[in-house]
Coordinates of C-alpha atoms and ligand atoms in Angstrom, one line a residue:
M1 CA 78.5 128.4 112.3
T2 CA 75.2 126.1 112.1
T3 CA 74.6 123.3 110.0
T4 CA 74.0 124.0 106.4
S5 CA 73.0 121.6 103.9
A6 CA 77.0 121.7 102.5
T7 CA 78.3 120.4 106.1
N8 CA 75.2 117.9 106.8
T9 CA 76.2 116.1 103.3
A10 CA 79.9 116.1 104.0
Y11 CA 79.1 114.3 107.3
K12 CA 76.6 111.9 105.7
T13 CA 79.4 111.3 103.0
L14 CA 81.9 110.6 105.6
S15 CA 80.0 108.5 107.5
K16 CA 78.9 106.4 104.5
A17 CA 82.5 106.4 103.4
M18 CA 83.9 105.2 106.7
Y19 CA 80.9 102.6 107.2
N20 CA 82.0 101.0 103.5
A21 CA 85.9 101.0 105.2
A22 CA 84.4 98.8 108.1
L23 CA 82.3 96.4 105.8
L24 CA 86.0 95.6 104.2
G25 CA 87.7 95.7 107.6
S26 CA 84.7 93.1 108.7
T27 CA 85.4 91.0 105.8
A28 CA 89.0 90.7 106.8
A29 CA 87.8 89.7 110.2
L30 CA 86.0 86.8 108.8
L31 CA 88.8 85.4 107.2
G32 CA 91.2 85.9 110.1
W33 CA 88.9 83.8 112.0
E34 CA 88.3 81.2 109.4
Q35 CA 92.2 81.2 109.0
E36 CA 92.4 80.5 113.2
T37 CA 89.2 77.8 112.9
Y38 CA 89.0 75.5 109.7
M39 CA 91.6 76.7 107.1
P40 CA 93.5 73.9 105.8
N41 CA 97.1 74.8 106.4
G42 CA 97.6 74.7 102.6
G43 CA 95.8 77.7 102.3
R44 CA 98.2 80.1 104.4
E45 CA 99.9 81.8 101.7
H46 CA 96.7 82.5 99.5
R47 CA 94.9 83.9 102.5
A48 CA 97.8 86.0 103.5
N49 CA 97.7 87.8 99.8
Q50 CA 93.8 88.2 100.3
L51 CA 94.3 89.9 103.9
A52 CA 97.0 92.1 102.6
Q53 CA 94.9 93.1 99.6
L54 CA 91.8 94.0 101.8
A55 CA 94.2 96.0 104.4
G56 CA 95.7 98.0 101.3
M57 CA 92.1 98.6 99.9
T58 CA 90.7 99.9 103.4
H59 CA 94.2 102.0 103.9
K60 CA 93.6 103.3 100.6
M61 CA 89.7 104.4 101.7
I62 CA 90.4 106.1 104.8
T63 CA 93.6 107.7 103.9
A64 CA 91.8 109.5 100.5
A65 CA 92.3 113.0 100.3
E66 CA 88.7 113.4 100.0
I67 CA 88.2 112.1 103.6
G68 CA 90.4 115.0 104.9
E69 CA 88.5 117.3 103.0
L70 CA 85.0 116.0 104.4
L71 CA 86.4 116.0 108.0
S72 CA 87.8 119.5 107.6
T73 CA 84.2 120.7 106.4
S74 CA 82.3 118.8 109.4
E75 CA 84.8 119.8 112.0
A76 CA 84.1 123.5 111.1
D77 CA 80.3 123.0 112.0
A78 CA 79.7 123.9 115.6
S79 CA 76.6 121.8 115.6
L80 CA 78.4 118.7 114.9
A81 CA 81.7 119.3 116.4
G82 CA 80.6 121.8 118.9
E83 CA 79.6 119.8 121.9
P84 CA 82.4 117.2 122.7
T85 CA 80.6 114.3 124.0
S86 CA 77.7 114.4 121.4
E87 CA 77.6 111.4 119.0
S88 CA 78.5 113.4 115.7
A89 CA 81.6 115.1 117.9
V90 CA 82.8 112.0 119.0
N91 CA 82.9 110.4 115.7
L92 CA 84.7 113.3 114.3
R93 CA 87.0 113.5 117.3
E94 CA 88.1 109.5 116.5
W95 CA 87.8 109.7 112.7
R96 CA 90.3 112.6 112.9
R97 CA 92.5 111.0 115.2
A98 CA 92.6 107.8 112.6
Y99 CA 93.0 109.9 109.8
D100 CA 95.9 111.5 111.2
R101 CA 97.7 108.5 112.2
A102 CA 97.2 106.5 109.0
T103 CA 98.5 109.3 106.8
K104 CA 101.3 110.4 108.9
L105 CA 103.6 107.3 108.4
P106 CA 105.3 107.3 104.9
Q107 CA 104.6 104.5 102.6
S108 CA 108.4 103.3 102.5
L109 CA 108.2 103.2 106.4
V110 CA 105.0 101.0 106.3
E111 CA 106.4 98.7 103.8
E112 CA 110.0 98.2 105.7
I113 CA 108.0 97.5 108.9
T114 CA 105.8 95.2 107.5
K115 CA 108.7 93.2 105.9
T116 CA 110.6 93.5 108.8
Q117 CA 108.1 92.1 111.1
S118 CA 107.5 89.3 109.0
L119 CA 110.9 88.1 108.8
S120 CA 111.5 89.0 112.4
Q121 CA 108.8 86.8 113.8
G122 CA 110.3 83.5 112.0
E123 CA 113.8 84.7 113.4
W124 CA 111.9 84.9 116.9
A125 CA 110.4 81.6 116.4
K126 CA 113.8 79.8 116.0
A127 CA 115.6 81.8 118.5
R128 CA 113.0 80.7 121.2
A129 CA 113.3 77.3 120.2
E130 CA 117.0 77.2 120.6
S131 CA 116.8 79.3 123.7
D132 CA 119.4 81.7 121.8
F133 CA 118.9 85.4 122.4
S134 CA 121.9 86.5 120.2
R135 CA 120.2 85.2 117.4
F136 CA 117.1 87.3 117.9
Q137 CA 119.3 90.5 118.9
P138 CA 119.9 92.1 115.3
W139 CA 116.1 91.7 114.9
L140 CA 115.0 93.3 117.7
E141 CA 117.5 96.1 117.4
K142 CA 115.8 96.9 113.7
I143 CA 112.4 96.3 115.2
L144 CA 113.6 98.9 117.9
D145 CA 114.8 101.4 115.3
L146 CA 111.7 101.3 113.0
T147 CA 109.5 101.8 116.1
R148 CA 111.6 105.0 117.1
Q149 CA 110.9 106.3 113.5
K150 CA 107.2 105.2 113.8
A151 CA 106.8 107.1 117.0
E152 CA 108.6 110.4 116.1
C153 CA 106.4 110.2 112.7
Y154 CA 103.5 110.0 114.9
G155 CA 104.6 112.8 117.3
Y156 CA 103.8 113.2 121.2
P157 CA 103.5 116.2 123.3
S158 CA 106.7 118.2 124.3
D159 CA 106.3 116.9 127.7
G160 CA 105.7 113.3 126.7
E161 CA 108.0 110.6 125.1
P162 CA 108.2 108.2 122.4
Y163 CA 106.2 105.8 124.1
D164 CA 103.0 107.7 124.2
A165 CA 103.0 107.9 120.3
L166 CA 102.8 103.9 120.7
L167 CA 100.6 103.8 123.4
E168 CA 97.9 105.8 121.4
E169 CA 97.4 103.2 119.3
Y170 CA 96.1 100.9 121.9
E171 CA 94.9 103.3 124.7
P172 CA 94.0 106.5 123.1
G173 CA 94.8 109.2 125.6
A174 CA 97.0 107.4 127.8
T175 CA 100.6 108.3 128.7
A176 CA 103.6 106.2 129.8
A177 CA 104.0 108.6 132.7
Q178 CA 100.4 108.3 133.8
I179 CA 100.8 104.3 133.6
E180 CA 104.1 104.8 135.6
R181 CA 102.3 106.5 138.4
I182 CA 99.4 103.7 138.5
F183 CA 101.9 100.8 138.1
T184 CA 104.6 101.8 140.6
P185 CA 102.4 101.5 144.0
L186 CA 100.8 98.5 142.3
R187 CA 104.3 96.7 141.9
D188 CA 105.4 98.2 145.6
R189 CA 102.4 96.6 147.3
L190 CA 101.9 93.3 145.0
T191 CA 105.5 92.3 145.2
P192 CA 105.7 91.6 149.0
F193 CA 102.2 90.2 148.6
V194 CA 103.1 87.5 146.1
A195 CA 106.1 87.0 148.3
E196 CA 103.8 86.4 151.4
I197 CA 101.3 84.0 149.5
A198 CA 104.4 82.3 148.1
A199 CA 105.7 81.6 151.6
S200 CA 102.5 80.5 152.9
T201 CA 102.2 77.0 154.3
S202 CA 98.4 76.9 153.9
K203 CA 97.7 76.4 150.1
P204 CA 94.9 75.3 147.8
A205 CA 95.4 71.3 147.5
G206 CA 95.0 72.3 143.5
V207 CA 93.9 68.7 142.5
L208 CA 90.8 69.9 140.8
H209 CA 92.9 70.8 137.9
E210 CA 94.5 67.1 137.5
I211 CA 90.8 65.5 136.7
Q212 CA 90.7 63.7 133.5
I213 CA 87.6 65.0 131.7
P214 CA 86.9 64.1 127.8
K215 CA 86.7 67.4 125.7
E216 CA 83.1 66.8 124.5
D217 CA 81.8 67.4 128.2
Q218 CA 84.2 70.4 128.5
K219 CA 82.5 71.9 125.8
A220 CA 78.8 71.4 126.9
L221 CA 80.2 73.0 130.3
S222 CA 81.7 75.9 128.2
R223 CA 78.9 76.6 126.2
F224 CA 76.3 76.5 129.6
V225 CA 78.7 78.8 131.1
S226 CA 78.9 81.4 128.4
E227 CA 75.3 81.5 127.6
S228 CA 74.5 81.6 131.5
L229 CA 76.5 84.6 131.6
G230 CA 74.9 86.2 128.8
F231 CA 76.6 85.7 125.7
D232 CA 74.0 85.5 122.8
F233 CA 74.3 82.2 120.9
G234 CA 71.5 83.5 118.2
R235 CA 74.3 86.4 117.6
G236 CA 77.6 84.5 118.0
R237 CA 79.3 80.9 118.2
I238 CA 82.1 79.0 120.1
D239 CA 85.1 77.0 118.3
E240 CA 88.2 75.9 119.2
T241 CA 91.6 77.2 118.7
T242 CA 95.0 77.0 120.4
H243 CA 95.0 80.3 121.1
P244 CA 91.4 81.6 122.3
F245 CA 90.5 84.8 121.2
C246 CA 87.2 86.9 120.4
S247 CA 86.3 88.5 116.9
T248 CA 83.5 90.2 115.5
V249 CA 82.6 89.8 112.2
G250 CA 79.8 92.0 112.0
I251 CA 76.5 93.2 113.5
G252 CA 74.8 89.9 115.1
D253 CA 78.0 87.8 114.6
T254 CA 80.7 87.8 117.1
R255 CA 82.5 84.6 117.7
I256 CA 84.9 83.2 120.5
T257 CA 87.3 80.5 120.5
T258 CA 88.6 78.6 123.7
R259 CA 90.8 75.5 123.9
Y260 CA 90.4 72.3 125.9
R261 CA 93.0 70.2 127.7
D262 CA 91.7 66.8 129.1
D263 CA 93.8 67.4 132.3
N264 CA 92.6 70.9 133.0
F265 CA 88.9 71.9 132.5
A266 CA 89.4 75.2 134.8
D267 CA 91.8 76.2 132.0
A268 CA 89.0 76.0 129.2
L269 CA 86.4 77.3 131.7
G270 CA 88.5 80.4 132.3
S271 CA 89.3 81.2 128.6
T272 CA 85.8 80.6 127.9
M273 CA 84.5 83.2 130.5
H274 CA 87.3 85.3 129.4
E275 CA 86.3 85.5 125.8
T276 CA 82.9 85.7 126.9
G277 CA 83.5 88.8 128.6
H278 CA 85.0 90.3 125.5
A279 CA 82.1 89.0 123.3
I280 CA 79.4 90.3 125.6
Y281 CA 81.1 93.9 125.4
E282 CA 81.1 93.5 121.5
Q283 CA 77.5 92.5 121.5
G284 CA 76.5 95.1 123.7
L285 CA 77.6 97.8 121.2
R286 CA 75.2 99.6 119.2
G287 CA 74.6 98.0 116.0
E288 CA 72.9 101.1 114.2
C289 CA 76.7 102.7 114.9
F290 CA 78.6 100.1 113.0
G291 CA 81.7 101.8 111.2
M292 CA 81.2 104.8 113.7
P293 CA 83.4 105.4 116.7
M294 CA 80.2 105.7 118.7
G295 CA 79.8 101.8 117.8
S296 CA 83.2 100.7 118.5
T297 CA 85.1 99.7 122.0
V298 CA 87.1 102.6 123.6
S299 CA 90.5 100.8 123.9
L300 CA 92.4 97.4 124.4
G301 CA 92.4 98.1 128.3
I302 CA 88.5 98.6 128.5
H303 CA 88.2 95.8 126.2
E304 CA 90.3 93.5 129.0
S305 CA 88.5 95.2 131.7
Q306 CA 85.3 93.5 130.5
S307 CA 87.0 90.0 129.9
R308 CA 88.8 90.1 133.2
M309 CA 85.6 91.1 135.1
W310 CA 83.9 87.9 133.8
E311 CA 86.8 85.7 134.2
N312 CA 87.8 86.9 137.4
Q313 CA 85.6 89.4 139.9
V314 CA 82.6 86.9 138.7
G315 CA 84.3 83.5 137.6
R316 CA 86.8 83.4 140.9
S317 CA 84.2 84.4 143.5
I318 CA 82.8 82.4 145.7
A319 CA 79.2 83.4 145.5
F320 CA 80.0 81.9 141.4
W321 CA 81.1 78.7 142.5
E322 CA 78.3 78.1 145.1
W323 CA 76.1 78.2 142.1
F324 CA 78.2 76.9 139.6
A325 CA 79.6 73.7 141.3
P326 CA 76.5 71.5 141.0
H327 CA 76.1 72.3 137.6
A328 CA 79.9 71.2 136.7
K329 CA 79.3 67.9 138.7
R330 CA 75.9 67.3 136.5
I331 CA 77.3 68.3 133.2
L332 CA 80.8 66.5 133.6
G333 CA 79.5 63.5 135.2
V334 CA 82.8 62.4 136.6
P335 CA 82.8 60.5 139.9
A336 CA 86.0 62.0 141.0
L337 CA 84.3 65.7 141.5
D338 CA 81.8 64.3 144.0
A339 CA 84.3 64.8 146.7
F340 CA 84.6 68.5 146.0
T341 CA 82.5 71.0 147.6
A342 CA 81.9 74.8 146.3
E343 CA 84.6 76.0 148.9
R344 CA 87.1 73.9 147.5
M345 CA 86.8 74.6 143.8
Y346 CA 86.7 78.1 144.6
R347 CA 90.2 77.7 146.5
D348 CA 91.6 75.9 143.6
A349 CA 90.4 78.2 141.0
N350 CA 92.4 80.7 143.0
I351 CA 95.8 79.4 143.2
V352 CA 98.5 82.1 143.0
E353 CA 102.2 81.0 142.5
P354 CA 105.1 82.8 141.0
S355 CA 106.0 81.0 137.4
Y356 CA 107.7 82.0 134.3
I357 CA 105.3 82.2 131.7
R358 CA 103.1 85.1 131.2
V359 CA 100.2 83.4 129.7
E360 CA 99.7 80.9 132.3
A361 CA 100.1 83.3 135.2
D362 CA 97.5 83.6 137.8
E363 CA 95.4 86.6 138.5
A364 CA 97.8 88.4 140.7
T365 CA 101.2 87.4 139.4
Y366 CA 100.0 88.0 135.9
N367 CA 100.4 91.8 136.7
M368 CA 104.1 91.5 137.5
H369 CA 104.9 89.9 134.3
I370 CA 103.2 93.0 132.4
M371 CA 104.9 95.6 134.7
L372 CA 108.3 94.2 133.9
R373 CA 107.5 94.4 130.2
F374 CA 106.5 98.0 130.2
E375 CA 109.6 99.0 132.4
L376 CA 112.0 97.3 130.0
E377 CA 110.2 98.2 126.6
R378 CA 110.2 101.8 127.9
A379 CA 113.9 101.7 128.7
L380 CA 114.6 100.4 125.4
L381 CA 112.7 103.1 123.6
R382 CA 114.3 105.7 125.8
G383 CA 117.8 104.3 125.0
D384 CA 118.3 103.8 128.7
L385 CA 118.7 100.1 128.0
S386 CA 120.5 98.3 125.1
V387 CA 119.2 95.3 123.2
K388 CA 122.1 93.4 124.1
D389 CA 121.6 93.9 127.9
L390 CA 117.9 93.0 127.7
P391 CA 118.3 89.2 129.0
A392 CA 120.2 90.1 132.0
A393 CA 117.8 93.0 132.6
W394 CA 115.0 91.0 132.5
N395 CA 116.2 87.8 134.6
R396 CA 117.0 90.8 137.3
K397 CA 113.9 92.2 137.5
F398 CA 111.9 88.8 137.3
K399 CA 113.9 87.9 140.4
E400 CA 113.0 91.1 142.3
Y401 CA 109.3 91.0 141.5
L402 CA 108.8 87.3 141.3
G403 CA 111.4 85.7 143.5
I404 CA 112.5 83.3 141.0
D405 CA 115.7 82.7 139.0
V406 CA 114.8 82.4 135.2
P407 CA 116.2 79.6 134.0
D408 CA 116.9 80.4 130.2
D409 CA 115.7 82.9 127.6
R410 CA 113.1 80.9 126.1
R411 CA 111.0 81.1 129.5
G412 CA 112.4 84.7 129.9
C413 CA 112.4 87.8 127.5
L414 CA 112.1 85.6 124.4
Q415 CA 108.7 84.0 125.4
D416 CA 106.1 86.3 123.9
V417 CA 105.9 87.2 120.0
H418 CA 104.9 91.0 120.5
W419 CA 108.1 92.7 120.5
A420 CA 109.1 90.3 117.0
F421 CA 105.7 91.6 115.5
G422 CA 106.8 95.4 116.3
L423 CA 104.1 95.6 119.1
M424 CA 105.4 98.0 121.8
G425 CA 103.3 99.8 124.0
Y426 CA 100.8 97.3 123.9
F427 CA 101.6 95.1 127.1
P428 CA 100.4 97.5 129.6
T429 CA 97.1 97.2 128.3
Y430 CA 96.4 93.9 130.2
T431 CA 97.0 95.4 133.6
L432 CA 95.1 98.5 132.9
G433 CA 92.2 95.8 132.1
N434 CA 92.7 94.3 135.5
L435 CA 93.0 97.7 137.2
Y436 CA 90.0 99.1 135.4
S437 CA 88.0 95.9 135.8
A438 CA 88.7 95.9 139.8
Q439 CA 87.6 99.6 140.0
F440 CA 84.3 99.4 137.8
F441 CA 83.5 96.4 140.1
E442 CA 83.5 98.1 143.2
T443 CA 81.2 100.9 141.9
I444 CA 79.0 98.2 140.4
K445 CA 78.8 96.6 143.7
E446 CA 78.1 99.9 145.4
Q447 CA 75.0 100.5 143.0
I448 CA 73.9 96.8 143.0
P449 CA 74.4 95.7 146.3
D450 CA 72.9 92.1 146.2
L451 CA 75.1 91.1 143.4
D452 CA 76.7 88.2 145.4
D453 CA 73.1 86.8 146.2
Q454 CA 72.1 87.4 142.2
F455 CA 75.4 85.3 141.4
R456 CA 74.6 82.5 144.0
R457 CA 71.4 82.1 142.2
G458 CA 73.2 82.2 138.8
E459 CA 71.6 85.3 137.8
F460 CA 74.1 87.6 136.0
S461 CA 71.8 89.8 133.9
D462 CA 72.2 92.8 136.1
L463 CA 75.7 93.0 136.0
K464 CA 75.3 92.7 131.9
S465 CA 72.8 95.2 131.9
W466 CA 74.8 97.8 133.8
L467 CA 77.9 97.3 131.8
N468 CA 75.5 97.5 128.6
Q469 CA 74.3 100.6 129.5
H470 CA 77.4 102.4 131.3
I471 CA 80.1 101.0 129.1
H472 CA 78.8 98.9 125.8
R473 CA 76.6 101.4 124.6
Q474 CA 78.8 104.6 125.2
G475 CA 81.0 103.4 122.3
M476 CA 84.1 105.8 122.2
R477 CA 82.3 108.8 123.9
Y478 CA 84.9 108.6 126.4
H479 CA 88.6 107.8 126.3
A480 CA 89.4 104.9 128.8
G481 CA 90.7 107.3 131.8
D482 CA 87.7 109.8 131.6
L483 CA 85.3 106.8 131.4
C484 CA 86.9 105.6 134.8
T485 CA 86.5 108.9 136.3
H486 CA 82.9 109.4 135.0
L487 CA 81.7 106.0 136.1
T488 CA 83.6 105.7 139.2
G489 CA 84.2 109.1 140.5
K490 CA 87.8 108.6 140.9
E491 CA 90.9 108.4 138.4
L492 CA 92.3 105.0 137.8
G493 CA 94.4 103.8 140.6
A494 CA 95.7 100.6 142.3
D495 CA 93.6 100.3 145.6
P496 CA 90.6 98.6 144.0
L497 CA 92.7 95.9 142.4
M498 CA 94.8 95.3 145.5
R499 CA 91.6 95.2 147.8
H500 CA 90.1 92.7 145.8
L501 CA 93.1 90.5 145.4
E502 CA 94.1 90.9 149.3
G503 CA 90.4 90.7 150.2
K504 CA 90.1 87.4 148.6
L505 CA 93.6 86.1 149.1
R506 CA 94.3 86.4 152.3
P507 CA 91.5 84.2 153.8
I508 CA 92.3 81.4 151.3
Y509 CA 96.2 81.6 152.1
G510 CA 95.9 82.1 155.7
I511 CA 98.1 85.3 155.6
Ligands
CO601 CO1 91.5 89.3 126.4

């Protein structure tokens, strides 16, 4: 069947409806950003009502029976859907995926999940403050039960498992078995490597992070670095929050936040570069495809690959520090910095040390935190691990992977809000981001051999253009795994990340 005026009209009507839904979604994004940045505390309840209203309206729009009919009509037209990587076929594929998922959950289950999440978060916060897992246990059991029900409603292939249905939300196309195949060799190589680093007697001094620097100077440095990497301030801004994030309000409006600690400017620097990476991705999307999968980001893993690349592959390289050190001294104007060479700053930016808290972990050990969570939440979902045994299992794995004893549940299995919020299948995307980042970067270095020299001169536009062209402007044309194979010629694997970490850290730690 070729395009008739009827199918063409159906596709156009569908596109317009999805554009309108995306407008509502981006309005919610603005309210969400404002809630975290400038909203007075007193506005919380009203803002929650506003956001719930908008979410309800959006859900109603995208699950309307008419959308299903427009999809079916458009899908039947080979000129729209026949060529799998054409723009219309990609849009239809992803709209279908979203429609099916949004219509598969019964309303009663959605409401029970929403209510339980909100109560469970409050109970988690109290349990964490008291470091009392038994208080959170019944809530996690309830969340787990609801999450299993959700996975069954979504469905998964006969050779798959419930975890796959959850992953589909964050990392479309990925399966737990695939992730295990990548994570296992990574874990087996990273565990002894981290132990070698921990045992090394030649460590970076680590005093750079202790220099006191006023917030205003750090703000100037953040803006300088973000702009130098390629964040377009004409189409974005930076503000301050406790937990840094990046949020796109709409075409031409991408906002990042960072945090400043007087006694650790490297913390703000790392956060700023990380969020700048997310923002460069968002700013690189095709504005004319707003509301369409062709104008959307691939997955959380690919999003994280972009933030990690600017934070780690760029921001923790010696070439970057050779360019950046004089600027840091000039902008911060602190005499204590004069004693630091670029080499010393670079070494201090690459400290690796096993620690308890995921969000404070370094580039290498971070992945151990993630792999442990992946293994545990998968075991919980399969029923191989009961909730009451979670703290003991956590502590045992932690000792095995990171070599240190977890002192209490507050610094152990109670540290993250994710499970209390029902976010299972989310954690692996962080390490997938690190893996994709390293693998993409190896390919980019082959194609732009003088990249390090460019960084030494403070030139980052070739890297940004490459990412714009090969990743950002492709929207959701390929799912993450296929994008990786398409760009690098290989399936995602552990080798590039291990080469990146070992190549850099062995000389620094003299091992
Ligand atoms: Co991120």
